[in-house]
Amino acid sequence: MWQGTGPREVRVAQKFAAAFADNPLITIGLSMWDIDHLTNSRIDLTAENVTPRGFDIVFKTWGDTHVARVRATWMAIGSCWDENDWSVD
């Protein structure tokens, strides 16, 4: 994203080590960024396509922003399966 202008997007799939019982809530944030100081800093960081097995980290920028690199941190919170869980189907 160092070259070019206009809308640009990067998606990275994240898989959980163990599946949740339902879709978890995701918190996501930037933990590092390396952005050109001569242009405006435009960043949109979201979690999309959340399922019990994983989600997509989506990083977007636009305009003349030049991004060398970013790092995101995330946390998933939700109900988990337990060996004592059972259901009658």
PDB file of N, CA and C in Angstrom:
ATOM      1  N   MET A   1       0.811  -1.192   0.000  1.00  0.00           N
ATOM      2  CA  MET A   1       0.000   0.000   0.000  1.00  0.00           C
ATOM      3  C   MET A   1       0.859   1.264   0.000  1.00  0.00           C
ATOM      4  N   TRP A   2       2.113   1.105  -0.279  1.00  0.00           N
ATOM      5  CA  TRP A   2       3.004   2.267  -0.353  1.00  0.00           C
ATOM      6  C   TRP A   2       2.850   2.979  -1.687  1.00  0.00           C
ATOM      7  N   GLN A   3       2.458   2.235  -2.707  1.00  0.00           N
ATOM      8  CA  GLN A   3       2.277   2.806  -4.040  1.00  0.00           C
ATOM      9  C   GLN A   3       0.797   3.040  -4.310  1.00  0.00           C
ATOM     10  N   GLY A   4       0.506   3.973  -5.177  1.00  0.00           N
ATOM     11  CA  GLY A   4      -0.855   4.182  -5.645  1.00  0.00           C
ATOM     12  C   GLY A   4      -1.686   5.070  -4.745  1.00  0.00           C
ATOM     13  N   THR A   5      -2.907   5.343  -5.225  1.00  0.00           N
ATOM     14  CA  THR A   5      -3.864   6.156  -4.491  1.00  0.00           C
ATOM     15  C   THR A   5      -5.243   5.518  -4.633  1.00  0.00           C
ATOM     16  N   GLY A   6      -6.191   6.072  -3.905  1.00  0.00           N
ATOM     17  CA  GLY A   6      -7.552   5.563  -3.972  1.00  0.00           C
ATOM     18  C   GLY A   6      -7.785   4.451  -2.975  1.00  0.00           C
ATOM     19  N   PRO A   7      -8.964   3.810  -3.063  1.00  0.00           N
ATOM     20  CA  PRO A   7      -9.302   2.748  -2.115  1.00  0.00           C
ATOM     21  C   PRO A   7      -8.401   1.526  -2.280  1.00  0.00           C
ATOM     22  N   ARG A   8      -7.858   1.044  -1.155  1.00  0.00           N
ATOM     23  CA  ARG A   8      -7.037  -0.172  -1.131  1.00  0.00           C
ATOM     24  C   ARG A   8      -7.408  -0.988   0.093  1.00  0.00           C
ATOM     25  N   GLU A   9      -7.324  -2.302  -0.028  1.00  0.00           N
ATOM     26  CA  GLU A   9      -7.768  -3.192   1.048  1.00  0.00           C
ATOM     27  C   GLU A   9      -6.897  -4.436   1.126  1.00  0.00           C
ATOM     28  N   VAL A  10      -6.660  -4.893   2.367  1.00  0.00           N
ATOM     29  CA  VAL A  10      -5.972  -6.163   2.619  1.00  0.00           C
ATOM     30  C   VAL A  10      -6.829  -6.956   3.595  1.00  0.00           C
ATOM     31  N   ARG A  11      -7.020  -8.256   3.301  1.00  0.00           N
ATOM     32  CA  ARG A  11      -7.773  -9.162   4.175  1.00  0.00           C
ATOM     33  C   ARG A  11      -6.859 -10.294   4.623  1.00  0.00           C
ATOM     34  N   VAL A  12      -6.937 -10.629   5.908  1.00  0.00           N
ATOM     35  CA  VAL A  12      -6.155 -11.734   6.451  1.00  0.00           C
ATOM     36  C   VAL A  12      -7.098 -12.612   7.273  1.00  0.00           C
ATOM     37  N   ALA A  13      -7.197 -13.881   6.900  1.00  0.00           N
ATOM     38  CA  ALA A  13      -8.061 -14.819   7.625  1.00  0.00           C
ATOM     39  C   ALA A  13      -7.393 -15.258   8.919  1.00  0.00           C
ATOM     40  N   GLN A  14      -8.159 -15.270   9.996  1.00  0.00           N
ATOM     41  CA  GLN A  14      -7.696 -15.744  11.301  1.00  0.00           C
ATOM     42  C   GLN A  14      -8.543 -16.952  11.690  1.00  0.00           C
ATOM     43  N   LYS A  15      -7.912 -18.045  12.066  1.00  0.00           N
ATOM     44  CA  LYS A  15      -8.613 -19.250  12.503  1.00  0.00           C
ATOM     45  C   LYS A  15      -8.350 -19.453  13.994  1.00  0.00           C
ATOM     46  N   PHE A  16      -9.404 -19.788  14.743  1.00  0.00           N
ATOM     47  CA  PHE A  16      -9.259 -20.049  16.170  1.00  0.00           C
ATOM     48  C   PHE A  16      -8.675 -21.447  16.380  1.00  0.00           C
ATOM     49  N   ALA A  17      -7.930 -21.620  17.450  1.00  0.00           N
ATOM     50  CA  ALA A  17      -7.354 -22.928  17.775  1.00  0.00           C
ATOM     51  C   ALA A  17      -8.454 -23.938  18.079  1.00  0.00           C
ATOM     52  N   ALA A  18      -9.532 -23.474  18.685  1.00  0.00           N
ATOM     53  CA  ALA A  18     -10.705 -24.318  18.966  1.00  0.00           C
ATOM     54  C   ALA A  18     -11.948 -23.499  18.643  1.00  0.00           C
ATOM     55  N   ALA A  19     -12.960 -24.165  18.111  1.00  0.00           N
ATOM     56  CA  ALA A  19     -14.183 -23.467  17.720  1.00  0.00           C
ATOM     57  C   ALA A  19     -14.977 -23.015  18.944  1.00  0.00           C
ATOM     58  N   PHE A  20     -15.623 -21.865  18.820  1.00  0.00           N
ATOM     59  CA  PHE A  20     -16.553 -21.384  19.835  1.00  0.00           C
ATOM     60  C   PHE A  20     -17.901 -22.075  19.639  1.00  0.00           C
ATOM     61  N   ALA A  21     -18.770 -21.993  20.647  1.00  0.00           N
ATOM     62  CA  ALA A  21     -20.107 -22.568  20.534  1.00  0.00           C
ATOM     63  C   ALA A  21     -20.990 -21.717  19.622  1.00  0.00           C
ATOM     64  N   ASP A  22     -20.791 -20.405  19.629  1.00  0.00           N
ATOM     65  CA  ASP A  22     -21.512 -19.446  18.787  1.00  0.00           C
ATOM     66  C   ASP A  22     -20.509 -18.433  18.254  1.00  0.00           C
ATOM     67  N   ASN A  23     -20.971 -17.522  17.414  1.00  0.00           N
ATOM     68  CA  ASN A  23     -20.084 -16.467  16.928  1.00  0.00           C
ATOM     69  C   ASN A  23     -19.590 -15.630  18.111  1.00  0.00           C
ATOM     70  N   PRO A  24     -18.281 -15.503  18.281  1.00  0.00           N
ATOM     71  CA  PRO A  24     -17.761 -14.688  19.387  1.00  0.00           C
ATOM     72  C   PRO A  24     -17.791 -13.202  19.032  1.00  0.00           C
ATOM     73  N   LEU A  25     -17.620 -12.373  20.037  1.00  0.00           N
ATOM     74  CA  LEU A  25     -17.420 -10.946  19.823  1.00  0.00           C
ATOM     75  C   LEU A  25     -15.925 -10.724  19.626  1.00  0.00           C
ATOM     76  N   ILE A  26     -15.578  -9.878  18.677  1.00  0.00           N
ATOM     77  CA  ILE A  26     -14.171  -9.621  18.349  1.00  0.00           C
ATOM     78  C   ILE A  26     -13.841  -8.168  18.655  1.00  0.00           C
ATOM     79  N   THR A  27     -12.756  -7.958  19.387  1.00  0.00           N
ATOM     80  CA  THR A  27     -12.192  -6.618  19.516  1.00  0.00           C
ATOM     81  C   THR A  27     -10.894  -6.625  18.729  1.00  0.00           C
ATOM     82  N   ILE A  28     -10.646  -5.547  18.005  1.00  0.00           N
ATOM     83  CA  ILE A  28      -9.458  -5.485  17.148  1.00  0.00           C
ATOM     84  C   ILE A  28      -8.887  -4.076  17.212  1.00  0.00           C
ATOM     85  N   GLY A  29      -7.566  -3.984  17.191  1.00  0.00           N
ATOM     86  CA  GLY A  29      -6.914  -2.684  17.241  1.00  0.00           C
ATOM     87  C   GLY A  29      -5.543  -2.723  16.594  1.00  0.00           C
ATOM     88  N   LEU A  30      -5.024  -1.552  16.305  1.00  0.00           N
ATOM     89  CA  LEU A  30      -3.676  -1.431  15.750  1.00  0.00           C
ATOM     90  C   LEU A  30      -2.658  -1.467  16.874  1.00  0.00           C
ATOM     91  N   SER A  31      -1.627  -2.266  16.719  1.00  0.00           N
ATOM     92  CA  SER A  31      -0.557  -2.286  17.707  1.00  0.00           C
ATOM     93  C   SER A  31       0.733  -1.685  17.149  1.00  0.00           C
ATOM     94  N   MET A  32       0.774  -1.459  15.829  1.00  0.00           N
ATOM     95  CA  MET A  32       1.933  -0.817  15.196  1.00  0.00           C
ATOM     96  C   MET A  32       1.511  -0.314  13.836  1.00  0.00           C
ATOM     97  N   TRP A  33       2.020   0.846  13.446  1.00  0.00           N
ATOM     98  CA  TRP A  33       1.817   1.323  12.084  1.00  0.00           C
ATOM     99  C   TRP A  33       3.044   2.066  11.603  1.00  0.00           C
ATOM    100  N   ASP A  34       3.314   1.964  10.337  1.00  0.00           N
ATOM    101  CA  ASP A  34       4.417   2.653   9.672  1.00  0.00           C
ATOM    102  C   ASP A  34       3.809   3.315   8.436  1.00  0.00           C
ATOM    103  N   ILE A  35       3.517   4.617   8.579  1.00  0.00           N
ATOM    104  CA  ILE A  35       2.787   5.359   7.549  1.00  0.00           C
ATOM    105  C   ILE A  35       3.574   6.614   7.184  1.00  0.00           C
ATOM    106  N   ASP A  36       3.562   6.950   5.904  1.00  0.00           N
ATOM    107  CA  ASP A  36       4.250   8.138   5.394  1.00  0.00           C
ATOM    108  C   ASP A  36       3.734   9.395   6.097  1.00  0.00           C
ATOM    109  N   HIS A  37       4.645  10.193   6.639  1.00  0.00           N
ATOM    110  CA  HIS A  37       4.250  11.411   7.348  1.00  0.00           C
ATOM    111  C   HIS A  37       3.902  12.568   6.413  1.00  0.00           C
ATOM    112  N   LEU A  38       4.139  12.416   5.124  1.00  0.00           N
ATOM    113  CA  LEU A  38       3.842  13.493   4.169  1.00  0.00           C
ATOM    114  C   LEU A  38       2.405  13.438   3.640  1.00  0.00           C
ATOM    115  N   THR A  39       1.667  12.374   3.972  1.00  0.00           N
ATOM    116  CA  THR A  39       0.280  12.246   3.533  1.00  0.00           C
ATOM    117  C   THR A  39      -0.621  12.044   4.748  1.00  0.00           C
ATOM    118  N   ASN A  40      -1.920  12.204   4.551  1.00  0.00           N
ATOM    119  CA  ASN A  40      -2.876  11.986   5.638  1.00  0.00           C
ATOM    120  C   ASN A  40      -2.915  10.514   6.030  1.00  0.00           C
ATOM    121  N   SER A  41      -3.104  10.262   7.328  1.00  0.00           N
ATOM    122  CA  SER A  41      -3.222   8.893   7.827  1.00  0.00           C
ATOM    123  C   SER A  41      -4.692   8.498   7.815  1.00  0.00           C
ATOM    124  N   ARG A  42      -5.048   7.623   6.887  1.00  0.00           N
ATOM    125  CA  ARG A  42      -6.436   7.160   6.757  1.00  0.00           C
ATOM    126  C   ARG A  42      -6.453   5.652   6.958  1.00  0.00           C
ATOM    127  N   ILE A  43      -7.159   5.204   8.012  1.00  0.00           N
ATOM    128  CA  ILE A  43      -7.152   3.783   8.353  1.00  0.00           C
ATOM    129  C   ILE A  43      -8.558   3.351   8.756  1.00  0.00           C
ATOM    130  N   ASP A  44      -8.960   2.194   8.253  1.00  0.00           N
ATOM    131  CA  ASP A  44     -10.194   1.541   8.675  1.00  0.00           C
ATOM    132  C   ASP A  44      -9.835   0.094   8.954  1.00  0.00           C
ATOM    133  N   LEU A  45      -9.949  -0.334  10.208  1.00  0.00           N
ATOM    134  CA  LEU A  45      -9.590  -1.691  10.628  1.00  0.00           C
ATOM    135  C   LEU A  45     -10.823  -2.349  11.231  1.00  0.00           C
ATOM    136  N   THR A  46     -11.256  -3.476  10.658  1.00  0.00           N
ATOM    137  CA  THR A  46     -12.458  -4.139  11.126  1.00  0.00           C
ATOM    138  C   THR A  46     -12.288  -5.658  11.134  1.00  0.00           C
ATOM    139  N   ALA A  47     -13.190  -6.315  11.854  1.00  0.00           N
ATOM    140  CA  ALA A  47     -13.315  -7.775  11.826  1.00  0.00           C
ATOM    141  C   ALA A  47     -14.589  -8.090  11.048  1.00  0.00           C
ATOM    142  N   GLU A  48     -14.477  -8.925  10.014  1.00  0.00           N
ATOM    143  CA  GLU A  48     -15.625  -9.289   9.197  1.00  0.00           C
ATOM    144  C   GLU A  48     -15.718 -10.799   9.067  1.00  0.00           C
ATOM    145  N   ASN A  49     -16.876 -11.274   8.636  1.00  0.00           N
ATOM    146  CA  ASN A  49     -17.122 -12.697   8.393  1.00  0.00           C
ATOM    147  C   ASN A  49     -16.830 -13.542   9.638  1.00  0.00           C
ATOM    148  N   VAL A  50     -17.305 -13.084  10.786  1.00  0.00           N
ATOM    149  CA  VAL A  50     -17.062 -13.785  12.051  1.00  0.00           C
ATOM    150  C   VAL A  50     -17.899 -15.064  12.109  1.00  0.00           C
ATOM    151  N   THR A  51     -17.243 -16.178  12.409  1.00  0.00           N
ATOM    152  CA  THR A  51     -17.906 -17.465  12.605  1.00  0.00           C
ATOM    153  C   THR A  51     -17.330 -18.098  13.875  1.00  0.00           C
ATOM    154  N   PRO A  52     -17.893 -19.221  14.337  1.00  0.00           N
ATOM    155  CA  PRO A  52     -17.306 -19.894  15.498  1.00  0.00           C
ATOM    156  C   PRO A  52     -15.885 -20.404  15.248  1.00  0.00           C
ATOM    157  N   ARG A  53     -15.468 -20.493  13.997  1.00  0.00           N
ATOM    158  CA  ARG A  53     -14.139 -21.033  13.668  1.00  0.00           C
ATOM    159  C   ARG A  53     -13.093 -19.973  13.316  1.00  0.00           C
ATOM    160  N   GLY A  54     -13.512 -18.724  13.082  1.00  0.00           N
ATOM    161  CA  GLY A  54     -12.551 -17.686  12.738  1.00  0.00           C
ATOM    162  C   GLY A  54     -13.206 -16.436  12.195  1.00  0.00           C
ATOM    163  N   PHE A  55     -12.394 -15.540  11.634  1.00  0.00           N
ATOM    164  CA  PHE A  55     -12.883 -14.275  11.085  1.00  0.00           C
ATOM    165  C   PHE A  55     -11.814 -13.693  10.164  1.00  0.00           C
ATOM    166  N   ASP A  56     -12.162 -12.614   9.464  1.00  0.00           N
ATOM    167  CA  ASP A  56     -11.224 -11.900   8.600  1.00  0.00           C
ATOM    168  C   ASP A  56     -10.855 -10.568   9.231  1.00  0.00           C
ATOM    169  N   ILE A  57      -9.559 -10.276   9.301  1.00  0.00           N
ATOM    170  CA  ILE A  57      -9.095  -8.928   9.637  1.00  0.00           C
ATOM    171  C   ILE A  57      -9.073  -8.152   8.321  1.00  0.00           C
ATOM    172  N   VAL A  58      -9.724  -6.986   8.299  1.00  0.00           N
ATOM    173  CA  VAL A  58      -9.797  -6.187   7.080  1.00  0.00           C
ATOM    174  C   VAL A  58      -9.186  -4.820   7.365  1.00  0.00           C
ATOM    175  N   PHE A  59      -8.140  -4.487   6.619  1.00  0.00           N
ATOM    176  CA  PHE A  59      -7.467  -3.193   6.723  1.00  0.00           C
ATOM    177  C   PHE A  59      -7.716  -2.431   5.432  1.00  0.00           C
ATOM    178  N   LYS A  60      -8.238  -1.201   5.547  1.00  0.00           N
ATOM    179  CA  LYS A  60      -8.514  -0.375   4.369  1.00  0.00           C
ATOM    180  C   LYS A  60      -7.866   0.991   4.530  1.00  0.00           C
ATOM    181  N   THR A  61      -7.471   1.550   3.401  1.00  0.00           N
ATOM    182  CA  THR A  61      -7.020   2.934   3.355  1.00  0.00           C
ATOM    183  C   THR A  61      -7.505   3.530   2.037  1.00  0.00           C
ATOM    184  N   TRP A  62      -7.351   4.824   1.875  1.00  0.00           N
ATOM    185  CA  TRP A  62      -7.849   5.497   0.680  1.00  0.00           C
ATOM    186  C   TRP A  62      -7.103   6.811   0.500  1.00  0.00           C
ATOM    187  N   GLY A  63      -7.453   7.525  -0.553  1.00  0.00           N
ATOM    188  CA  GLY A  63      -6.795   8.794  -0.852  1.00  0.00           C
ATOM    189  C   GLY A  63      -5.332   8.584  -1.195  1.00  0.00           C
ATOM    190  N   ASP A  64      -4.485   9.488  -0.741  1.00  0.00           N
ATOM    191  CA  ASP A  64      -3.048   9.407  -1.042  1.00  0.00           C
ATOM    192  C   ASP A  64      -2.239   8.809   0.107  1.00  0.00           C
ATOM    193  N   THR A  65      -2.902   8.179   1.083  1.00  0.00           N
ATOM    194  CA  THR A  65      -2.208   7.578   2.223  1.00  0.00           C
ATOM    195  C   THR A  65      -1.244   6.496   1.754  1.00  0.00           C
ATOM    196  N   HIS A  66      -0.025   6.517   2.278  1.00  0.00           N
ATOM    197  CA  HIS A  66       0.988   5.510   1.968  1.00  0.00           C
ATOM    198  C   HIS A  66       1.294   4.711   3.236  1.00  0.00           C
ATOM    199  N   VAL A  67       1.026   3.420   3.182  1.00  0.00           N
ATOM    200  CA  VAL A  67       1.215   2.538   4.327  1.00  0.00           C
ATOM    201  C   VAL A  67       2.345   1.572   4.027  1.00  0.00           C
ATOM    202  N   ALA A  68       3.372   1.577   4.876  1.00  0.00           N
ATOM    203  CA  ALA A  68       4.463   0.615   4.719  1.00  0.00           C
ATOM    204  C   ALA A  68       4.087  -0.711   5.376  1.00  0.00           C
ATOM    205  N   ARG A  69       3.559  -0.649   6.608  1.00  0.00           N
ATOM    206  CA  ARG A  69       3.148  -1.869   7.304  1.00  0.00           C
ATOM    207  C   ARG A  69       2.292  -1.490   8.506  1.00  0.00           C
ATOM    208  N   VAL A  70       1.483  -2.454   8.935  1.00  0.00           N
ATOM    209  CA  VAL A  70       0.684  -2.317  10.147  1.00  0.00           C
ATOM    210  C   VAL A  70       0.668  -3.664  10.864  1.00  0.00           C
ATOM    211  N   ARG A  71       0.363  -3.629  12.141  1.00  0.00           N
ATOM    212  CA  ARG A  71       0.165  -4.855  12.915  1.00  0.00           C
ATOM    213  C   ARG A  71      -1.123  -4.689  13.704  1.00  0.00           C
ATOM    214  N   ALA A  72      -1.957  -5.712  13.700  1.00  0.00           N
ATOM    215  CA  ALA A  72      -3.213  -5.680  14.436  1.00  0.00           C
ATOM    216  C   ALA A  72      -3.183  -6.714  15.554  1.00  0.00           C
ATOM    217  N   THR A  73      -3.830  -6.377  16.659  1.00  0.00           N
ATOM    218  CA  THR A  73      -4.040  -7.330  17.740  1.00  0.00           C
ATOM    219  C   THR A  73      -5.545  -7.532  17.885  1.00  0.00           C
ATOM    220  N   TRP A  74      -5.931  -8.711  18.345  1.00  0.00           N
ATOM    221  CA  TRP A  74      -7.352  -8.988  18.481  1.00  0.00           C
ATOM    222  C   TRP A  74      -7.608  -9.909  19.662  1.00  0.00           C
ATOM    223  N   MET A  75      -8.868  -9.904  20.108  1.00  0.00           N
ATOM    224  CA  MET A  75      -9.304 -10.792  21.170  1.00  0.00           C
ATOM    225  C   MET A  75     -10.726 -11.240  20.837  1.00  0.00           C
ATOM    226  N   ALA A  76     -10.979 -12.534  20.961  1.00  0.00           N
ATOM    227  CA  ALA A  76     -12.299 -13.102  20.736  1.00  0.00           C
ATOM    228  C   ALA A  76     -12.886 -13.542  22.076  1.00  0.00           C
ATOM    229  N   ILE A  77     -14.136 -13.147  22.333  1.00  0.00           N
ATOM    230  CA  ILE A  77     -14.802 -13.490  23.580  1.00  0.00           C
ATOM    231  C   ILE A  77     -16.141 -14.142  23.241  1.00  0.00           C
ATOM    232  N   GLY A  78     -16.369 -15.341  23.789  1.00  0.00           N
ATOM    233  CA  GLY A  78     -17.631 -16.014  23.532  1.00  0.00           C
ATOM    234  C   GLY A  78     -17.729 -17.317  24.298  1.00  0.00           C
ATOM    235  N   SER A  79     -18.859 -17.975  24.128  1.00  0.00           N
ATOM    236  CA  SER A  79     -19.069 -19.241  24.829  1.00  0.00           C
ATOM    237  C   SER A  79     -18.321 -20.362  24.124  1.00  0.00           C
ATOM    238  N   CYS A  80     -17.795 -21.274  24.929  1.00  0.00           N
ATOM    239  CA  CYS A  80     -17.021 -22.404  24.411  1.00  0.00           C
ATOM    240  C   CYS A  80     -17.727 -23.711  24.745  1.00  0.00           C
ATOM    241  N   TRP A  81     -17.382 -24.723  23.984  1.00  0.00           N
ATOM    242  CA  TRP A  81     -17.910 -26.057  24.265  1.00  0.00           C
ATOM    243  C   TRP A  81     -17.198 -26.638  25.475  1.00  0.00           C
ATOM    244  N   ASP A  82     -17.921 -27.414  26.236  1.00  0.00           N
ATOM    245  CA  ASP A  82     -17.372 -28.086  27.394  1.00  0.00           C
ATOM    246  C   ASP A  82     -17.694 -29.570  27.276  1.00  0.00           C
ATOM    247  N   GLU A  83     -16.858 -30.430  27.832  1.00  0.00           N
ATOM    248  CA  GLU A  83     -17.089 -31.873  27.737  1.00  0.00           C
ATOM    249  C   GLU A  83     -18.391 -32.274  28.424  1.00  0.00           C
ATOM    250  N   ASN A  84     -18.918 -31.443  29.310  1.00  0.00           N
ATOM    251  CA  ASN A  84     -20.167 -31.750  29.985  1.00  0.00           C
ATOM    252  C   ASN A  84     -21.397 -31.218  29.249  1.00  0.00           C
ATOM    253  N   ASP A  85     -21.198 -30.511  28.136  1.00  0.00           N
ATOM    254  CA  ASP A  85     -22.330 -30.027  27.343  1.00  0.00           C
ATOM    255  C   ASP A  85     -22.990 -31.201  26.641  1.00  0.00           C
ATOM    256  N   TRP A  86     -24.309 -31.154  26.525  1.00  0.00           N
ATOM    257  CA  TRP A  86     -25.024 -32.181  25.789  1.00  0.00           C
ATOM    258  C   TRP A  86     -26.274 -31.567  25.195  1.00  0.00           C
ATOM    259  N   SER A  87     -26.806 -32.184  24.204  1.00  0.00           N
ATOM    260  CA  SER A  87     -28.036 -31.709  23.595  1.00  0.00           C
ATOM    261  C   SER A  87     -28.883 -32.899  23.181  1.00  0.00           C
ATOM    262  N   VAL A  88     -30.173 -32.677  23.127  1.00  0.00           N
ATOM    263  CA  VAL A  88     -31.105 -33.692  22.671  1.00  0.00           C
ATOM    264  C   VAL A  88     -31.621 -33.227  21.314  1.00  0.00           C
ATOM    265  N   ASP A  89     -31.252 -33.937  20.272  1.00  0.00           N
ATOM    266  CA  ASP A  89     -31.687 -33.572  18.919  1.00  0.00           C
ATOM    267  C   ASP A  89     -32.725 -34.536  18.412  1.00  0.00           C
TER     268      ASP A  89
END
